[in-house]
Amino acid sequence: MTSEPYEVILRALDSRPGRASTLPELDGKPDPWESSMQATCECLSWRGAFDNLARRHAEDDLGETIYHDFPVRTRSLVVTAHTMLERQLITPEELSARMDTVRARFQRQ
């Protein structure tokens, strides 16, 4: 599989070392965006758009391959974005623009 359409996701990876790898690092309280993302994934599954079991398998498969450098806690988000690109629900340019919008919001805070 070529990663070309998914480069927009790979560019989002923080280049600084320090990936969470121990239980205390992984066992923290979820950030608000993580809870919202999980709720969104549950709704997508409930409506039959993106089955939870399929998403979790994709998280495992893609998390061990193409997205292995992403923190475990971000994999639902990364895999959902990957799937949206794969299903052509969003283009890499649209995803990049939305990511830029979110970054701008965080910089204003």
PDB file of C-alpha atoms in Angstrom, residues 60-101:
ATOM      1  CA  ASP A  60      -4.136  -2.625  15.561  1.00  0.00           C
ATOM      2  CA  ASP A  61      -3.081  -3.246  11.955  1.00  0.00           C
ATOM      3  CA  LEU A  62      -2.268   0.337  11.000  1.00  0.00           C
ATOM      4  CA  GLY A  63      -0.887   1.136  14.458  1.00  0.00           C
ATOM      5  CA  GLU A  64       1.721  -1.564  14.064  1.00  0.00           C
ATOM      6  CA  THR A  65       2.632  -0.581  10.509  1.00  0.00           C
ATOM      7  CA  ILE A  66       2.114   2.791   8.834  1.00  0.00           C
ATOM      8  CA  TYR A  67       1.208   4.695  12.050  1.00  0.00           C
ATOM      9  CA  HIS A  68       3.503   2.907  14.519  1.00  0.00           C
ATOM     10  CA  ASP A  69       5.132   6.175  15.630  1.00  0.00           C
ATOM     11  CA  PHE A  70       1.833   7.763  16.661  1.00  0.00           C
ATOM     12  CA  PRO A  71       0.908   7.580  20.352  1.00  0.00           C
ATOM     13  CA  VAL A  72      -1.516   4.748  21.128  1.00  0.00           C
ATOM     14  CA  ARG A  73      -4.098   7.204  22.483  1.00  0.00           C
ATOM     15  CA  THR A  74      -4.337   8.959  19.099  1.00  0.00           C
ATOM     16  CA  ARG A  75      -4.950   5.884  16.977  1.00  0.00           C
ATOM     17  CA  SER A  76      -8.753   6.139  16.891  1.00  0.00           C
ATOM     18  CA  LEU A  77      -8.403   9.613  15.414  1.00  0.00           C
ATOM     19  CA  VAL A  78      -5.648   8.640  12.984  1.00  0.00           C
ATOM     20  CA  VAL A  79      -7.429   5.500  11.785  1.00  0.00           C
ATOM     21  CA  THR A  80     -10.736   7.354  11.368  1.00  0.00           C
ATOM     22  CA  ALA A  81      -8.993  10.000   9.243  1.00  0.00           C
ATOM     23  CA  HIS A  82      -7.234   7.229   7.284  1.00  0.00           C
ATOM     24  CA  THR A  83     -10.553   5.493   6.641  1.00  0.00           C
ATOM     25  CA  MET A  84     -12.214   8.722   5.524  1.00  0.00           C
ATOM     26  CA  LEU A  85      -9.391   9.227   3.014  1.00  0.00           C
ATOM     27  CA  GLU A  86      -9.564   5.603   1.914  1.00  0.00           C
ATOM     28  CA  ARG A  87     -13.323   5.828   1.335  1.00  0.00           C
ATOM     29  CA  GLN A  88     -12.818   9.164  -0.451  1.00  0.00           C
ATOM     30  CA  LEU A  89     -15.131  10.960   1.979  1.00  0.00           C
ATOM     31  CA  ILE A  90     -12.508  13.695   2.294  1.00  0.00           C
ATOM     32  CA  THR A  91      -9.512  14.629   0.166  1.00  0.00           C
ATOM     33  CA  PRO A  92      -6.012  15.047   1.563  1.00  0.00           C
ATOM     34  CA  GLU A  93      -6.311  18.778   0.832  1.00  0.00           C
ATOM     35  CA  GLU A  94      -9.581  19.060   2.767  1.00  0.00           C
ATOM     36  CA  LEU A  95      -8.136  17.146   5.703  1.00  0.00           C
ATOM     37  CA  SER A  96      -5.031  19.324   5.688  1.00  0.00           C
ATOM     38  CA  ALA A  97      -7.165  22.492   5.672  1.00  0.00           C
ATOM     39  CA  ARG A  98      -9.242  21.221   8.606  1.00  0.00           C
ATOM     40  CA  MET A  99      -6.093  20.316  10.519  1.00  0.00           C
ATOM     41  CA  ASP A 100      -4.745  23.837   9.901  1.00  0.00           C
ATOM     42  CA  THR A 101      -8.001  25.286  11.259  1.00  0.00           C
TER      43      THR A 101
END
